[in-house]
mmCIF file of C-alpha atoms in Angstrom:
data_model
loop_
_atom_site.group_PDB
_atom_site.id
_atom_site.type_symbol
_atom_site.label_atom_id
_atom_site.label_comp_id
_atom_site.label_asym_id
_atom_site.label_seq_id
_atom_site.Cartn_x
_atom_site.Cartn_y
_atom_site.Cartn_z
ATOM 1 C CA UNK A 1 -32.215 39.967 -45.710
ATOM 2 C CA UNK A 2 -35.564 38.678 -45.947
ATOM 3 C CA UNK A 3 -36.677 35.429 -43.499
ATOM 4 C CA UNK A 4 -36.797 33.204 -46.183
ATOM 5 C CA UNK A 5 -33.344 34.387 -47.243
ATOM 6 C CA UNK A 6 -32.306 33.714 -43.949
ATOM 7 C CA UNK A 7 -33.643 30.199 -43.843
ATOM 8 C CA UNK A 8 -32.068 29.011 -46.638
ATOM 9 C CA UNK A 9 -28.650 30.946 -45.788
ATOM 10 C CA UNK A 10 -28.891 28.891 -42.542
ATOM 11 C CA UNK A 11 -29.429 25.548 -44.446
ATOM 12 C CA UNK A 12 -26.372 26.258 -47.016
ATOM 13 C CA UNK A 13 -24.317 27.112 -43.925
ATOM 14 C CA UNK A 14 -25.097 24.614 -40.980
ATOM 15 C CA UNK A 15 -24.254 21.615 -43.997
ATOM 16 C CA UNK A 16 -21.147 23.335 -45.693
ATOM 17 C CA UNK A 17 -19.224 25.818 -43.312
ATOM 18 C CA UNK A 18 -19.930 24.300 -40.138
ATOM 19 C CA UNK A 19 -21.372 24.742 -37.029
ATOM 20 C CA UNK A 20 -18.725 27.871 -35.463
ATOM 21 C CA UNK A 21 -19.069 29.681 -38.906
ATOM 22 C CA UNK A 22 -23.087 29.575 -38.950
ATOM 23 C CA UNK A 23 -23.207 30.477 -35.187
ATOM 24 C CA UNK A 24 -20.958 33.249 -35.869
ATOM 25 C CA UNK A 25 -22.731 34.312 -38.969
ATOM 26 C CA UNK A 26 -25.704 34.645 -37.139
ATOM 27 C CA UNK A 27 -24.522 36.292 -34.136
ATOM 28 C CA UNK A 28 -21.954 38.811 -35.635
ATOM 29 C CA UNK A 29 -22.210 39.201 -39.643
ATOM 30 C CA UNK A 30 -26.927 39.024 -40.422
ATOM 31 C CA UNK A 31 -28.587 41.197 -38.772
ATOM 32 C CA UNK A 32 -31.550 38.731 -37.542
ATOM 33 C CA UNK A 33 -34.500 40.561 -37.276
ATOM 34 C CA UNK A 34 -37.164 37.629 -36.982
ATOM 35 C CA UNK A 35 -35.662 34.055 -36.259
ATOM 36 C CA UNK A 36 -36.607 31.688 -38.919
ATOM 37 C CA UNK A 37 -36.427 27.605 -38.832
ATOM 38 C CA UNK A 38 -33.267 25.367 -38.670
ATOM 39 C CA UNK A 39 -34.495 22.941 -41.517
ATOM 40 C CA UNK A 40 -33.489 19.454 -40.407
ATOM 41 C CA UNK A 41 -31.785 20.505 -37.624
ATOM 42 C CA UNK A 42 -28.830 17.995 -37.269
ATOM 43 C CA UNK A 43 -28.873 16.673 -34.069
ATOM 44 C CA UNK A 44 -26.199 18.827 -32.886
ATOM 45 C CA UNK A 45 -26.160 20.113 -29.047
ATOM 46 C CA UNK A 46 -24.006 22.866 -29.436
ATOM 47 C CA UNK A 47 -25.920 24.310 -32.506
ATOM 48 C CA UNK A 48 -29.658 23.407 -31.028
ATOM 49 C CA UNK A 49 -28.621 25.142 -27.632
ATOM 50 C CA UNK A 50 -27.553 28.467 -29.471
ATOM 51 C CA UNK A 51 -30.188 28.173 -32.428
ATOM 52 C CA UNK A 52 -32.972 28.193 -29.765
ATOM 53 C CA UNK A 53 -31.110 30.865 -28.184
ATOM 54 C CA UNK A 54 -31.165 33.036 -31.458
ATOM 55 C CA UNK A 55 -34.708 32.668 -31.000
ATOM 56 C CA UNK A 56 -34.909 30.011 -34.125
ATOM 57 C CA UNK A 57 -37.456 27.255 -34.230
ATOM 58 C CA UNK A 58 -36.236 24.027 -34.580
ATOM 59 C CA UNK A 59 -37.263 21.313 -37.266
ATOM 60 C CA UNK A 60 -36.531 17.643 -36.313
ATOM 61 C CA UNK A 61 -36.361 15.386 -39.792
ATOM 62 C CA UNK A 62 -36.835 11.355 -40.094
ATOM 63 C CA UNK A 63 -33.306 11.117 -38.764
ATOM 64 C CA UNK A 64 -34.384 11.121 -34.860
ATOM 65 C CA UNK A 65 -36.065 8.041 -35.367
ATOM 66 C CA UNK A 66 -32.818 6.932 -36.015
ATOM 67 C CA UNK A 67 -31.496 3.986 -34.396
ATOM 68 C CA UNK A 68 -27.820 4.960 -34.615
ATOM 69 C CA UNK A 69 -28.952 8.220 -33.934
ATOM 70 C CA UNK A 70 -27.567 8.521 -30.421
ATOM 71 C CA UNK A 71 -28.508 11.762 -28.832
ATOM 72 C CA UNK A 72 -32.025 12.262 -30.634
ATOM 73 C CA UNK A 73 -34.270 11.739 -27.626
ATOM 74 C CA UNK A 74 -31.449 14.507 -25.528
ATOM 75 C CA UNK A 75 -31.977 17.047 -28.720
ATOM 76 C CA UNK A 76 -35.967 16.543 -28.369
ATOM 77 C CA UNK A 77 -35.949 17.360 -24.825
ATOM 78 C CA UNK A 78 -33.823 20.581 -25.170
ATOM 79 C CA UNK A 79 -36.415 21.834 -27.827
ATOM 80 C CA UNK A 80 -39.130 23.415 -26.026
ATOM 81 C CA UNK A 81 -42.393 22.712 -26.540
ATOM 82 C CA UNK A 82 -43.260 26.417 -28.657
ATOM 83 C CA UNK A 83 -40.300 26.132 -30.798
ATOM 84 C CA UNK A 84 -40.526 22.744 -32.057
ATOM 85 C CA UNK A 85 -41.612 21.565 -35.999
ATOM 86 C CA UNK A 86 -41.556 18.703 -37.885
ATOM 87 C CA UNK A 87 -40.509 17.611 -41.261
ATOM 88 C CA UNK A 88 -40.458 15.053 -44.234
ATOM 89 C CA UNK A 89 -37.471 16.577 -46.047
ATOM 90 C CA UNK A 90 -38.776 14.625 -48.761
ATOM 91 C CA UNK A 91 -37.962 12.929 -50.552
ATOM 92 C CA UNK A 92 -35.104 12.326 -48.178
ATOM 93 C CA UNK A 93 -34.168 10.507 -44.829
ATOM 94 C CA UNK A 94 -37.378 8.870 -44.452
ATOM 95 C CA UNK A 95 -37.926 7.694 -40.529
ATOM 96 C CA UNK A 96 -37.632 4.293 -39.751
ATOM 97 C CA UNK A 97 -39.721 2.130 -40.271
ATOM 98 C CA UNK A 98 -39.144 3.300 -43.958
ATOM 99 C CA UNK A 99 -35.595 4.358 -43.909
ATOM 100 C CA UNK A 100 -34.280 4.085 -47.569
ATOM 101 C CA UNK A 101 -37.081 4.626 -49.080
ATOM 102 C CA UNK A 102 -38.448 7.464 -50.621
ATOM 103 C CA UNK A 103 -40.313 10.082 -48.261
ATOM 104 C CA UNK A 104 -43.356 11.941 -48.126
ATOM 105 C CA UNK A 105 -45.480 13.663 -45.242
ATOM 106 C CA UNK A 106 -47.616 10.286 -44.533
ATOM 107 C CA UNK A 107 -44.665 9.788 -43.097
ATOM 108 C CA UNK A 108 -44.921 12.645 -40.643
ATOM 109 C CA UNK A 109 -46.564 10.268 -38.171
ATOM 110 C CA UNK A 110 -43.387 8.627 -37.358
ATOM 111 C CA UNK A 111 -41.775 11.756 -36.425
ATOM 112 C CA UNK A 112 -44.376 12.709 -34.248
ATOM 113 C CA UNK A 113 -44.512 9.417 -32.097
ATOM 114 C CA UNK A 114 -41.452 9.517 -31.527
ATOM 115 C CA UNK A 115 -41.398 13.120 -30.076
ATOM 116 C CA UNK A 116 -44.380 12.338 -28.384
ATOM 117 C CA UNK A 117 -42.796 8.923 -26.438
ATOM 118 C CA UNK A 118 -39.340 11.544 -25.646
ATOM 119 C CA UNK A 119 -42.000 14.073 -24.140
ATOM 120 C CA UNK A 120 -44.195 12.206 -22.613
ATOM 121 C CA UNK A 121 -47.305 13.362 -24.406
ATOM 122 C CA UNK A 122 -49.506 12.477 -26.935
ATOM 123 C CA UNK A 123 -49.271 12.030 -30.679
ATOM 124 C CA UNK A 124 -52.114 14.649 -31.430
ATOM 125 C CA UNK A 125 -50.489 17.428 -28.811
ATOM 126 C CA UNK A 126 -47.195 16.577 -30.681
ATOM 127 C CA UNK A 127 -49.724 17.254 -33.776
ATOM 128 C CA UNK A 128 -51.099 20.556 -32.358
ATOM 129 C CA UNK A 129 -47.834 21.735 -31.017
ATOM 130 C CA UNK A 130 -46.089 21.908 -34.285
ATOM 131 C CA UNK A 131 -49.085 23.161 -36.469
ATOM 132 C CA UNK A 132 -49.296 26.114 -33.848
ATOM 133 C CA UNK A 133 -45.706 27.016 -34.406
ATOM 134 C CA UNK A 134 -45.921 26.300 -37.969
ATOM 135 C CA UNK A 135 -48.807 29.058 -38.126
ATOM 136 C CA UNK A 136 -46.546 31.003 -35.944
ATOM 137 C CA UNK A 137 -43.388 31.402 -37.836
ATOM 138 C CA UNK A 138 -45.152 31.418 -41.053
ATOM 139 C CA UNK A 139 -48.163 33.840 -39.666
ATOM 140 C CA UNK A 140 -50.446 32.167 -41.397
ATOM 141 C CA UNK A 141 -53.836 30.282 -39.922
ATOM 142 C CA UNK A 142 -53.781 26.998 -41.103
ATOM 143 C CA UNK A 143 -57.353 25.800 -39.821
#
């Protein structure tokens, strides 16, 4: 199975089987040769833990800034630093403070601030963390 195959198996299955089958899946059934991305990783500690484990990069969506979202700032500090991206998932969950509307990557910024007040760091090493693992899992040099 190809990575992007892989990607967008993990997307169908982390939304429609669950969380035990798409650990499984990964562990037992695919044979993962290079991790991919969990695409809007829900903010799952069980699935983060083992996804990371796996070796899988982990994509953080709108929904962390959240404010029913409960355990987003525990999620952000599990994800370390090298295996950490961010996404619009437009033209979906939109970050607050633009929740309900439609979303695009200016509204990337959001995402990013809020990572960067969990980690204690700045909004532009936020910004050059995730392009470097973008160009990483992608293997591609962005600038």
């Amino acid at each position: 199975m190809t990575t992007s195959c892989m990607i967008f198996a993990v997307v169908i299955l982390a939304r429609t089987w669950g969380l035990d089958d798409t650990l499984n899946i990964l562990r037992n059934i695919v044979n993962v040769v290079k991790p991919g991305v969990f695409h809007c990783c829900p903010l799952n500690r069980e699935l983060v833990k083992q996804a990371l484990e796996l070796g899988f990069f982990i994509s953080l969506a709108g929904v962390i800034t959240f404010k029913n979202s409960k355990n987003a700032n525990e999620i952000i500090e599990m994800i370390p630093n090298d295996r950490i991206l961010i996404e619009t998932d437009s033209p979906y969950l939109s970050p607050e403070p633009n929740r309900g509307k439609r979303n695009d990557s200016r509204n990337l910024v959001y995402i990013a601030e809020k990572i960067a007040n969990v980690k204690n760091i700045s909004i532009e090493e936020v910004q050059k963390i995730t392009l470097e693992n973008a160009e990483k899992l992608y293997n591609i040099k962005i600038f």
